[in-house]
Amino acid sequence: MSDTNEDRTDVQLGDVTVGRGAGGETHQTSGSGVPSLTTQQGVKVADDQNTLTVGERGPQLLEDFAMREKIFHFDHERIPERVVHARGFGAKGVLEAYESLADVTMASPFTEKGKQTEVFVRFSTVAGNKGSSDLARDVRGFAVKMYTDTGNWDLVGNNIPVFFIQDAMKFPDLVHSVKQEPDRGFPQAQSAHDNFWDFVSLMPESTHMLLWVMSDRAIPRSFRFMEGFGVHTFRFVNAAGESTFVKFHWKPLQGLQSVMWDEAVKINGADPDFHRRDLWDAIQSGDAPQWELGVQLFDDAFADEFDFDVLDATKFIPEEVIPVRPIAKLTLDRTVDNFFAETEQVAFCTQNIIPGIDFTNDPLLQGRNFSYLDTQLKRLGSPNFTQLPVNAPRCPMHHFQQDGHMAFTNPVGRANYEPNSWGEEGGPREDPNEGFRTFPRDEQGAARRVRPESFADHYSQARQFYRSQTSVEQTHIANAFAFELSKVETPAIRLRMVAGLRNVDEELAQAVADGLGLDELPDPLPVAADPIDLEPSGALSIIQNGPDNFAGRKVGALVSDGVDAATLTALRSALADEGAMIELVAPTVFGIHDSEGNELEIGQKVDGGPSVLYDAVAVLLTDDAAATLSKDAAAKDFVTNAHAHCKFVAHNDAAEALFLAAGVRSADRDEGYHLLDGEAAMSTAFVEACRDLRLWAREAKVDQT
Ligand code: HDE
């Protein structure tokens, strides 16, 4: 057997040379400016293509340490996925304070105006496994780790300000019910099945959250366009030791936006990574998304007089009751360098708070404080997970905790206990002045297992949420309930849920019953406390809180070879002026030129770029291409779906043939359709119309056709 270069059988694959023979090397060798491939022990590897064998076709040799090490490591690459929020996506950035909040908190990010704190954010879905699709109807996690100079503060929130349950003890039941049913292992990333609706229909405290989850909040267009909430009531504590209650809000400066359910279903097929790709692309292109951190501050007197218990996580405080005060700006301007090292290994713990922040007695929060630390040990395998770079504080830390698996930051010196008498050599000491001090709240009472009376009203805020929505949004909520319950196989569960909805709103219950084809409404479920009518809150509607521009949104332009150069240029420039993007979709990815012969960069072949991937569309074709595409199912779907999803459509005259083939007659083409013929003003008018995001007036008409 020879290992000389003469024995190599290199293969030329396009512009890449790959070594294949005995002793063969890849095209990149140590001499060409790239480092040598090594084993984990640092031994350079000569051949990464062929295992050591006896003779050319003989058995493999166990002594091939390079091959065995490679396979061994591969076999152990996976760690347990998160038991909930398994599918997530992280990004890095900075939090910048608007002002000093020293009067209410000594929390380090807010000590002075302009103060910057490094952050890591992980967005997630809850129910689906790690490989599930982004557009599942689900709550989104919005977890923020702030590396402050007084320690790490984790605000582990969601995109919905309330939760399904009032006591952490019910969390395993809730999660079991929504995840795959245990006997069959499906459905994946879906709440539309018997177990989930069985559980929640037996837990009236879930009703308020269900309204949010059946609303378009649960199918956001992008992480960039959704709010975040700390959910629980926390405490701010100032240097004088005074406490103020606080609820945290993240408000996207991009405005709120969601997709329609039919779009969500189709996006999941077309691009299951739609949300993570969106965030990645936005940050990579320099369009860093931003959120304002806002707080609702209140005292004991407000807590006593408010209609609901501020410790009950199934309730929120409307912004009309306590306005949200913006205190800082979050900018996510860096993608992760390595998905596993950062997004997967990041370990959020609700117990990670810093001086100036404290807990309240919210029973959900107290339970979480146990769960998050506990779950990280299971997932990351060692109490030293805090030493992983993504989890390590950026401020100095000194303690006597030692050893354990994978301890790679180890104290030096003799002292590993205190008190000790080793003087300056004796290691760190307590800091009574700057150390964390728990707010000295008064607590007394008998140990009991009891749900407070003040947690009993399960319907009033659900009703308030529903009645705060536009009629378009109300229809979406009713449709979502009907869809989900139609997937439930057990009639009694469907009926129990409709019976519960009667306590929320009779019209909603009726609309759901109609959607299911139910002749007669069941009697309402008994209530523990009579629901009351509360003032609607405009802040709860997505449509009323959209952007006032089209920035950060994307137009999909279906074009063909020979597309009019002036029209395309005018459209591109109007979108660029708005800060919006355009992606070209064409019958092929090579060989498409504009009318002036310029080769166009095509983002998607027509069957890979359905209109559900875009916020608005353009159809700019030649007559020949329109005739050909009129026979193409994907091109017709592009148009039909854009129309059905109430999108704004720019087009040239030639697009007519495709519209007709797609069943969009001229009578169907409303003011959402904009003819473009190269004039800049026409493109500008189209982009201005797009600021509304959708022409909702079309929705009812589409449903009727
Ligand atoms: Fe979580 N939750 N949770 N949760 N949660 C987890 O921790 C838990 C709750 C939230 O991107 C787990 O590291 C209990 C509310 C987010 O890594 C686990 C209860 C809110 C994330 C856990 C709740 C959340 C998690 C699983 C009921 C919004 C993802 C993996 C008391 C305020 C964090 C992990 C990330 C993750 C427990 C309820 C948000 C098992 C026991 C309410 C955003 O510890």
JSON list of N, CA and C in Angstrom, two decimals, residues 618-679:
[
{"chain": "A", "resi": 618, "resn": "ALA", "atom": "N", "xyz": [-45.96, 41.67, -7.01]},
{"chain": "A", "resi": 618, "resn": "ALA", "atom": "CA", "xyz": [-46.05, 42.35, -8.30]},
{"chain": "A", "resi": 618, "resn": "ALA", "atom": "C", "xyz": [-46.05, 41.26, -9.36]},
{"chain": "A", "resi": 619, "resn": "VAL", "atom": "N", "xyz": [-46.79, 41.49, -10.44]},
{"chain": "A", "resi": 619, "resn": "VAL", "atom": "CA", "xyz": [-46.80, 40.53, -11.55]},
{"chain": "A", "resi": 619, "resn": "VAL", "atom": "C", "xyz": [-46.46, 41.32, -12.80]},
{"chain": "A", "resi": 620, "resn": "LEU", "atom": "N", "xyz": [-45.23, 41.17, -13.26]},
{"chain": "A", "resi": 620, "resn": "LEU", "atom": "CA", "xyz": [-44.72, 41.96, -14.39]},
{"chain": "A", "resi": 620, "resn": "LEU", "atom": "C", "xyz": [-44.21, 40.99, -15.44]},
{"chain": "A", "resi": 621, "resn": "LEU", "atom": "N", "xyz": [-45.02, 40.80, -16.48]},
{"chain": "A", "resi": 621, "resn": "LEU", "atom": "CA", "xyz": [-44.73, 39.74, -17.45]},
{"chain": "A", "resi": 621, "resn": "LEU", "atom": "C", "xyz": [-44.74, 40.29, -18.87]},
{"chain": "A", "resi": 622, "resn": "THR", "atom": "N", "xyz": [-44.20, 39.50, -19.79]},
{"chain": "A", "resi": 622, "resn": "THR", "atom": "CA", "xyz": [-44.44, 39.77, -21.21]},
{"chain": "A", "resi": 622, "resn": "THR", "atom": "C", "xyz": [-45.70, 39.00, -21.60]},
{"chain": "A", "resi": 623, "resn": "ASP", "atom": "N", "xyz": [-46.27, 39.33, -22.76]},
{"chain": "A", "resi": 623, "resn": "ASP", "atom": "CA", "xyz": [-47.48, 38.62, -23.20]},
{"chain": "A", "resi": 623, "resn": "ASP", "atom": "C", "xyz": [-47.21, 37.13, -23.35]},
{"chain": "A", "resi": 624, "resn": "ASP", "atom": "N", "xyz": [-46.07, 36.81, -23.93]},
{"chain": "A", "resi": 624, "resn": "ASP", "atom": "CA", "xyz": [-45.75, 35.39, -24.15]},
{"chain": "A", "resi": 624, "resn": "ASP", "atom": "C", "xyz": [-45.66, 34.65, -22.82]},
{"chain": "A", "resi": 625, "resn": "ALA", "atom": "N", "xyz": [-44.94, 35.28, -21.88]},
{"chain": "A", "resi": 625, "resn": "ALA", "atom": "CA", "xyz": [-44.75, 34.61, -20.58]},
{"chain": "A", "resi": 625, "resn": "ALA", "atom": "C", "xyz": [-46.09, 34.47, -19.88]},
{"chain": "A", "resi": 626, "resn": "ALA", "atom": "N", "xyz": [-46.95, 35.48, -19.98]},
{"chain": "A", "resi": 626, "resn": "ALA", "atom": "CA", "xyz": [-48.26, 35.41, -19.31]},
{"chain": "A", "resi": 626, "resn": "ALA", "atom": "C", "xyz": [-49.05, 34.25, -19.88]},
{"chain": "A", "resi": 627, "resn": "ALA", "atom": "N", "xyz": [-48.96, 34.06, -21.21]},
{"chain": "A", "resi": 627, "resn": "ALA", "atom": "CA", "xyz": [-49.69, 32.94, -21.83]},
{"chain": "A", "resi": 627, "resn": "ALA", "atom": "C", "xyz": [-49.15, 31.61, -21.32]},
{"chain": "A", "resi": 628, "resn": "THR", "atom": "N", "xyz": [-47.83, 31.50, -21.22]},
{"chain": "A", "resi": 628, "resn": "THR", "atom": "CA", "xyz": [-47.24, 30.24, -20.75]},
{"chain": "A", "resi": 628, "resn": "THR", "atom": "C", "xyz": [-47.59, 30.00, -19.28]},
{"chain": "A", "resi": 629, "resn": "LEU", "atom": "N", "xyz": [-47.42, 31.05, -18.47]},
{"chain": "A", "resi": 629, "resn": "LEU", "atom": "CA", "xyz": [-47.66, 30.88, -17.03]},
{"chain": "A", "resi": 629, "resn": "LEU", "atom": "C", "xyz": [-49.13, 30.63, -16.72]},
{"chain": "A", "resi": 630, "resn": "SER", "atom": "N", "xyz": [-50.01, 31.00, -17.65]},
{"chain": "A", "resi": 630, "resn": "SER", "atom": "CA", "xyz": [-51.44, 30.75, -17.43]},
{"chain": "A", "resi": 630, "resn": "SER", "atom": "C", "xyz": [-51.73, 29.26, -17.34]},
{"chain": "A", "resi": 631, "resn": "LYS", "atom": "N", "xyz": [-50.77, 28.45, -17.80]},
{"chain": "A", "resi": 631, "resn": "LYS", "atom": "CA", "xyz": [-50.96, 27.00, -17.70]},
{"chain": "A", "resi": 631, "resn": "LYS", "atom": "C", "xyz": [-50.12, 26.41, -16.56]},
{"chain": "A", "resi": 632, "resn": "ASP", "atom": "N", "xyz": [-49.52, 27.28, -15.78]},
{"chain": "A", "resi": 632, "resn": "ASP", "atom": "CA", "xyz": [-48.61, 26.81, -14.72]},
{"chain": "A", "resi": 632, "resn": "ASP", "atom": "C", "xyz": [-49.31, 26.93, -13.36]},
{"chain": "A", "resi": 633, "resn": "ALA", "atom": "N", "xyz": [-49.49, 25.80, -12.70]},
{"chain": "A", "resi": 633, "resn": "ALA", "atom": "CA", "xyz": [-50.25, 25.80, -11.44]},
{"chain": "A", "resi": 633, "resn": "ALA", "atom": "C", "xyz": [-49.62, 26.71, -10.40]},
{"chain": "A", "resi": 634, "resn": "ALA", "atom": "N", "xyz": [-48.29, 26.70, -10.30]},
{"chain": "A", "resi": 634, "resn": "ALA", "atom": "CA", "xyz": [-47.63, 27.51, -9.27]},
{"chain": "A", "resi": 634, "resn": "ALA", "atom": "C", "xyz": [-47.84, 29.00, -9.54]},
{"chain": "A", "resi": 635, "resn": "ALA", "atom": "N", "xyz": [-47.77, 29.39, -10.82]},
{"chain": "A", "resi": 635, "resn": "ALA", "atom": "CA", "xyz": [-47.96, 30.81, -11.16]},
{"chain": "A", "resi": 635, "resn": "ALA", "atom": "C", "xyz": [-49.40, 31.23, -10.87]},
{"chain": "A", "resi": 636, "resn": "LYS", "atom": "N", "xyz": [-50.34, 30.33, -11.19]},
{"chain": "A", "resi": 636, "resn": "LYS", "atom": "CA", "xyz": [-51.74, 30.67, -10.92]},
{"chain": "A", "resi": 636, "resn": "LYS", "atom": "C", "xyz": [-51.99, 30.79, -9.41]},
{"chain": "A", "resi": 637, "resn": "ASP", "atom": "N", "xyz": [-51.39, 29.86, -8.64]},
{"chain": "A", "resi": 637, "resn": "ASP", "atom": "CA", "xyz": [-51.53, 29.93, -7.17]},
{"chain": "A", "resi": 637, "resn": "ASP", "atom": "C", "xyz": [-50.94, 31.23, -6.62]},
{"chain": "A", "resi": 638, "resn": "PHE", "atom": "N", "xyz": [-49.85, 31.67, -7.25]},
{"chain": "A", "resi": 638, "resn": "PHE", "atom": "CA", "xyz": [-49.20, 32.91, -6.81]},
{"chain": "A", "resi": 638, "resn": "PHE", "atom": "C", "xyz": [-50.24, 34.03, -6.78]},
{"chain": "A", "resi": 639, "resn": "VAL", "atom": "N", "xyz": [-51.01, 34.09, -7.86]},
{"chain": "A", "resi": 639, "resn": "VAL", "atom": "CA", "xyz": [-52.01, 35.16, -7.99]},
{"chain": "A", "resi": 639, "resn": "VAL", "atom": "C", "xyz": [-53.23, 34.88, -7.10]},
{"chain": "A", "resi": 640, "resn": "THR", "atom": "N", "xyz": [-53.75, 33.67, -7.19]},
{"chain": "A", "resi": 640, "resn": "THR", "atom": "CA", "xyz": [-54.97, 33.35, -6.43]},
{"chain": "A", "resi": 640, "resn": "THR", "atom": "C", "xyz": [-54.76, 33.58, -4.94]},
{"chain": "A", "resi": 641, "resn": "ASN", "atom": "N", "xyz": [-53.61, 33.13, -4.45]},
{"chain": "A", "resi": 641, "resn": "ASN", "atom": "CA", "xyz": [-53.36, 33.28, -3.01]},
{"chain": "A", "resi": 641, "resn": "ASN", "atom": "C", "xyz": [-53.13, 34.73, -2.62]},
{"chain": "A", "resi": 642, "resn": "ALA", "atom": "N", "xyz": [-52.39, 35.46, -3.45]},
{"chain": "A", "resi": 642, "resn": "ALA", "atom": "CA", "xyz": [-52.17, 36.88, -3.12]},
{"chain": "A", "resi": 642, "resn": "ALA", "atom": "C", "xyz": [-53.51, 37.59, -3.02]},
{"chain": "A", "resi": 643, "resn": "HIS", "atom": "N", "xyz": [-54.41, 37.24, -3.94]},
{"chain": "A", "resi": 643, "resn": "HIS", "atom": "CA", "xyz": [-55.74, 37.86, -3.91]},
{"chain": "A", "resi": 643, "resn": "HIS", "atom": "C", "xyz": [-56.51, 37.43, -2.65]},
{"chain": "A", "resi": 644, "resn": "ALA", "atom": "N", "xyz": [-56.54, 36.13, -2.41]},
{"chain": "A", "resi": 644, "resn": "ALA", "atom": "CA", "xyz": [-57.31, 35.62, -1.26]},
{"chain": "A", "resi": 644, "resn": "ALA", "atom": "C", "xyz": [-56.76, 36.11, 0.07]},
{"chain": "A", "resi": 645, "resn": "HIS", "atom": "N", "xyz": [-55.46, 36.38, 0.09]},
{"chain": "A", "resi": 645, "resn": "HIS", "atom": "CA", "xyz": [-54.87, 36.83, 1.35]},
{"chain": "A", "resi": 645, "resn": "HIS", "atom": "C", "xyz": [-54.84, 38.35, 1.46]},
{"chain": "A", "resi": 646, "resn": "CYS", "atom": "N", "xyz": [-55.65, 38.98, 0.61]},
{"chain": "A", "resi": 646, "resn": "CYS", "atom": "CA", "xyz": [-55.90, 40.42, 0.70]},
{"chain": "A", "resi": 646, "resn": "CYS", "atom": "C", "xyz": [-54.65, 41.26, 0.51]},
{"chain": "A", "resi": 647, "resn": "LYS", "atom": "N", "xyz": [-53.72, 40.77, -0.32]},
{"chain": "A", "resi": 647, "resn": "LYS", "atom": "CA", "xyz": [-52.48, 41.50, -0.51]},
{"chain": "A", "resi": 647, "resn": "LYS", "atom": "C", "xyz": [-52.62, 42.56, -1.60]},
{"chain": "A", "resi": 648, "resn": "PHE", "atom": "N", "xyz": [-51.78, 43.56, -1.50]},
{"chain": "A", "resi": 648, "resn": "PHE", "atom": "CA", "xyz": [-51.72, 44.55, -2.56]},
{"chain": "A", "resi": 648, "resn": "PHE", "atom": "C", "xyz": [-50.94, 43.95, -3.73]},
{"chain": "A", "resi": 649, "resn": "VAL", "atom": "N", "xyz": [-51.44, 44.23, -4.94]},
{"chain": "A", "resi": 649, "resn": "VAL", "atom": "CA", "xyz": [-50.87, 43.61, -6.13]},
{"chain": "A", "resi": 649, "resn": "VAL", "atom": "C", "xyz": [-50.52, 44.71, -7.14]},
{"chain": "A", "resi": 650, "resn": "ALA", "atom": "N", "xyz": [-49.26, 44.75, -7.53]},
{"chain": "A", "resi": 650, "resn": "ALA", "atom": "CA", "xyz": [-48.86, 45.64, -8.63]},
{"chain": "A", "resi": 650, "resn": "ALA", "atom": "C", "xyz": [-48.76, 44.77, -9.88]},
{"chain": "A", "resi": 651, "resn": "HIS", "atom": "N", "xyz": [-49.09, 45.32, -11.04]},
{"chain": "A", "resi": 651, "resn": "HIS", "atom": "CA", "xyz": [-49.06, 44.48, -12.24]},
{"chain": "A", "resi": 651, "resn": "HIS", "atom": "C", "xyz": [-48.95, 45.35, -13.48]},
{"chain": "A", "resi": 652, "resn": "ASN", "atom": "N", "xyz": [-48.55, 44.72, -14.58]},
{"chain": "A", "resi": 652, "resn": "ASN", "atom": "CA", "xyz": [-48.61, 45.43, -15.87]},
{"chain": "A", "resi": 652, "resn": "ASN", "atom": "C", "xyz": [-49.79, 44.87, -16.67]},
{"chain": "A", "resi": 653, "resn": "ASP", "atom": "N", "xyz": [-50.01, 45.39, -17.86]},
{"chain": "A", "resi": 653, "resn": "ASP", "atom": "CA", "xyz": [-51.17, 44.97, -18.66]},
{"chain": "A", "resi": 653, "resn": "ASP", "atom": "C", "xyz": [-51.11, 43.48, -18.99]},
{"chain": "A", "resi": 654, "resn": "ALA", "atom": "N", "xyz": [-49.89, 43.02, -19.28]},
{"chain": "A", "resi": 654, "resn": "ALA", "atom": "CA", "xyz": [-49.77, 41.63, -19.74]},
{"chain": "A", "resi": 654, "resn": "ALA", "atom": "C", "xyz": [-50.21, 40.62, -18.67]},
{"chain": "A", "resi": 655, "resn": "ALA", "atom": "N", "xyz": [-50.20, 41.06, -17.41]},
{"chain": "A", "resi": 655, "resn": "ALA", "atom": "CA", "xyz": [-50.55, 40.13, -16.32]},
{"chain": "A", "resi": 655, "resn": "ALA", "atom": "C", "xyz": [-52.00, 39.67, -16.42]},
{"chain": "A", "resi": 656, "resn": "GLU", "atom": "N", "xyz": [-52.82, 40.42, -17.16]},
{"chain": "A", "resi": 656, "resn": "GLU", "atom": "CA", "xyz": [-54.26, 40.13, -17.29]},
{"chain": "A", "resi": 656, "resn": "GLU", "atom": "C", "xyz": [-54.53, 38.65, -17.59]},
{"chain": "A", "resi": 657, "resn": "ALA", "atom": "N", "xyz": [-53.76, 38.09, -18.55]},
{"chain": "A", "resi": 657, "resn": "ALA", "atom": "CA", "xyz": [-54.02, 36.71, -18.95]},
{"chain": "A", "resi": 657, "resn": "ALA", "atom": "C", "xyz": [-53.85, 35.76, -17.77]},
{"chain": "A", "resi": 658, "resn": "LEU", "atom": "N", "xyz": [-52.79, 36.01, -16.99]},
{"chain": "A", "resi": 658, "resn": "LEU", "atom": "CA", "xyz": [-52.56, 35.14, -15.83]},
{"chain": "A", "resi": 658, "resn": "LEU", "atom": "C", "xyz": [-53.66, 35.34, -14.78]},
{"chain": "A", "resi": 659, "resn": "PHE", "atom": "N", "xyz": [-54.07, 36.58, -14.56]},
{"chain": "A", "resi": 659, "resn": "PHE", "atom": "CA", "xyz": [-55.15, 36.84, -13.60]},
{"chain": "A", "resi": 659, "resn": "PHE", "atom": "C", "xyz": [-56.40, 36.04, -13.97]},
{"chain": "A", "resi": 660, "resn": "LEU", "atom": "N", "xyz": [-56.76, 36.12, -15.25]},
{"chain": "A", "resi": 660, "resn": "LEU", "atom": "CA", "xyz": [-57.98, 35.43, -15.68]},
{"chain": "A", "resi": 660, "resn": "LEU", "atom": "C", "xyz": [-57.84, 33.92, -15.48]},
{"chain": "A", "resi": 661, "resn": "ALA", "atom": "N", "xyz": [-56.67, 33.40, -15.86]},
{"chain": "A", "resi": 661, "resn": "ALA", "atom": "CA", "xyz": [-56.45, 31.95, -15.71]},
{"chain": "A", "resi": 661, "resn": "ALA", "atom": "C", "xyz": [-56.52, 31.56, -14.23]},
{"chain": "A", "resi": 662, "resn": "ALA", "atom": "N", "xyz": [-56.12, 32.49, -13.36]},
{"chain": "A", "resi": 662, "resn": "ALA", "atom": "CA", "xyz": [-56.11, 32.20, -11.93]},
{"chain": "A", "resi": 662, "resn": "ALA", "atom": "C", "xyz": [-57.49, 32.44, -11.30]},
{"chain": "A", "resi": 663, "resn": "GLY", "atom": "N", "xyz": [-58.45, 32.84, -12.10]},
{"chain": "A", "resi": 663, "resn": "GLY", "atom": "CA", "xyz": [-59.80, 33.04, -11.58]},
{"chain": "A", "resi": 663, "resn": "GLY", "atom": "C", "xyz": [-60.01, 34.39, -10.94]},
{"chain": "A", "resi": 664, "resn": "VAL", "atom": "N", "xyz": [-59.08, 35.32, -11.15]},
{"chain": "A", "resi": 664, "resn": "VAL", "atom": "CA", "xyz": [-59.27, 36.67, -10.62]},
{"chain": "A", "resi": 664, "resn": "VAL", "atom": "C", "xyz": [-59.75, 37.55, -11.76]},
{"chain": "A", "resi": 665, "resn": "ARG", "atom": "N", "xyz": [-61.08, 37.69, -11.83]},
{"chain": "A", "resi": 665, "resn": "ARG", "atom": "CA", "xyz": [-61.67, 38.43, -12.95]},
{"chain": "A", "resi": 665, "resn": "ARG", "atom": "C", "xyz": [-61.47, 39.93, -12.75]},
{"chain": "A", "resi": 666, "resn": "SER", "atom": "N", "xyz": [-61.73, 40.70, -13.81]},
{"chain": "A", "resi": 666, "resn": "SER", "atom": "CA", "xyz": [-61.48, 42.14, -13.65]},
{"chain": "A", "resi": 666, "resn": "SER", "atom": "C", "xyz": [-62.42, 42.72, -12.58]},
{"chain": "A", "resi": 667, "resn": "ALA", "atom": "N", "xyz": [-63.62, 42.14, -12.45]},
{"chain": "A", "resi": 667, "resn": "ALA", "atom": "CA", "xyz": [-64.55, 42.65, -11.42]},
{"chain": "A", "resi": 667, "resn": "ALA", "atom": "C", "xyz": [-64.02, 42.39, -10.00]},
{"chain": "A", "resi": 668, "resn": "ASP", "atom": "N", "xyz": [-63.16, 41.39, -9.87]},
{"chain": "A", "resi": 668, "resn": "ASP", "atom": "CA", "xyz": [-62.61, 41.08, -8.54]},
{"chain": "A", "resi": 668, "resn": "ASP", "atom": "C", "xyz": [-61.48, 42.03, -8.16]},
{"chain": "A", "resi": 669, "resn": "ARG", "atom": "N", "xyz": [-60.92, 42.69, -9.18]},
{"chain": "A", "resi": 669, "resn": "ARG", "atom": "CA", "xyz": [-59.72, 43.49, -8.92]},
{"chain": "A", "resi": 669, "resn": "ARG", "atom": "C", "xyz": [-60.10, 44.83, -8.35]},
{"chain": "A", "resi": 670, "resn": "ASP", "atom": "N", "xyz": [-59.91, 44.96, -7.07]},
{"chain": "A", "resi": 670, "resn": "ASP", "atom": "CA", "xyz": [-60.35, 46.13, -6.32]},
{"chain": "A", "resi": 670, "resn": "ASP", "atom": "C", "xyz": [-59.23, 47.17, -6.27]},
{"chain": "A", "resi": 671, "resn": "GLU", "atom": "N", "xyz": [-59.38, 48.11, -5.34]},
{"chain": "A", "resi": 671, "resn": "GLU", "atom": "CA", "xyz": [-58.37, 49.18, -5.25]},
{"chain": "A", "resi": 671, "resn": "GLU", "atom": "C", "xyz": [-57.02, 48.68, -4.75]},
{"chain": "A", "resi": 672, "resn": "GLY", "atom": "N", "xyz": [-56.95, 47.41, -4.38]},
{"chain": "A", "resi": 672, "resn": "GLY", "atom": "CA", "xyz": [-55.66, 46.84, -3.98]},
{"chain": "A", "resi": 672, "resn": "GLY", "atom": "C", "xyz": [-54.78, 46.53, -5.17]},
{"chain": "A", "resi": 673, "resn": "TYR", "atom": "N", "xyz": [-55.37, 46.61, -6.39]},
{"chain": "A", "resi": 673, "resn": "TYR", "atom": "CA", "xyz": [-54.59, 46.32, -7.61]},
{"chain": "A", "resi": 673, "resn": "TYR", "atom": "C", "xyz": [-54.06, 47.61, -8.21]},
{"chain": "A", "resi": 674, "resn": "HIS", "atom": "N", "xyz": [-52.78, 47.65, -8.50]},
{"chain": "A", "resi": 674, "resn": "HIS", "atom": "CA", "xyz": [-52.14, 48.87, -9.00]},
{"chain": "A", "resi": 674, "resn": "HIS", "atom": "C", "xyz": [-51.43, 48.59, -10.31]},
{"chain": "A", "resi": 675, "resn": "LEU", "atom": "N", "xyz": [-51.87, 49.29, -11.35]},
{"chain": "A", "resi": 675, "resn": "LEU", "atom": "CA", "xyz": [-51.23, 49.12, -12.66]},
{"chain": "A", "resi": 675, "resn": "LEU", "atom": "C", "xyz": [-49.91, 49.91, -12.68]},
{"chain": "A", "resi": 676, "resn": "LEU", "atom": "N", "xyz": [-48.84, 49.27, -13.14]},
{"chain": "A", "resi": 676, "resn": "LEU", "atom": "CA", "xyz": [-47.54, 49.95, -13.26]},
{"chain": "A", "resi": 676, "resn": "LEU", "atom": "C", "xyz": [-47.14, 49.97, -14.73]},
{"chain": "A", "resi": 677, "resn": "ASP", "atom": "N", "xyz": [-46.64, 51.10, -15.20]},
{"chain": "A", "resi": 677, "resn": "ASP", "atom": "CA", "xyz": [-46.16, 51.10, -16.58]},
{"chain": "A", "resi": 677, "resn": "ASP", "atom": "C", "xyz": [-44.86, 51.87, -16.72]},
{"chain": "A", "resi": 678, "resn": "GLY", "atom": "N", "xyz": [-44.05, 51.84, -15.68]},
{"chain": "A", "resi": 678, "resn": "GLY", "atom": "CA", "xyz": [-42.75, 52.49, -15.77]},
{"chain": "A", "resi": 678, "resn": "GLY", "atom": "C", "xyz": [-42.72, 53.86, -15.12]},
{"chain": "A", "resi": 679, "resn": "GLU", "atom": "N", "xyz": [-43.90, 54.45, -14.89]},
{"chain": "A", "resi": 679, "resn": "GLU", "atom": "CA", "xyz": [-43.95, 55.77, -14.23]},
{"chain": "A", "resi": 679, "resn": "GLU", "atom": "C", "xyz": [-43.59, 55.62, -12.76]}
]
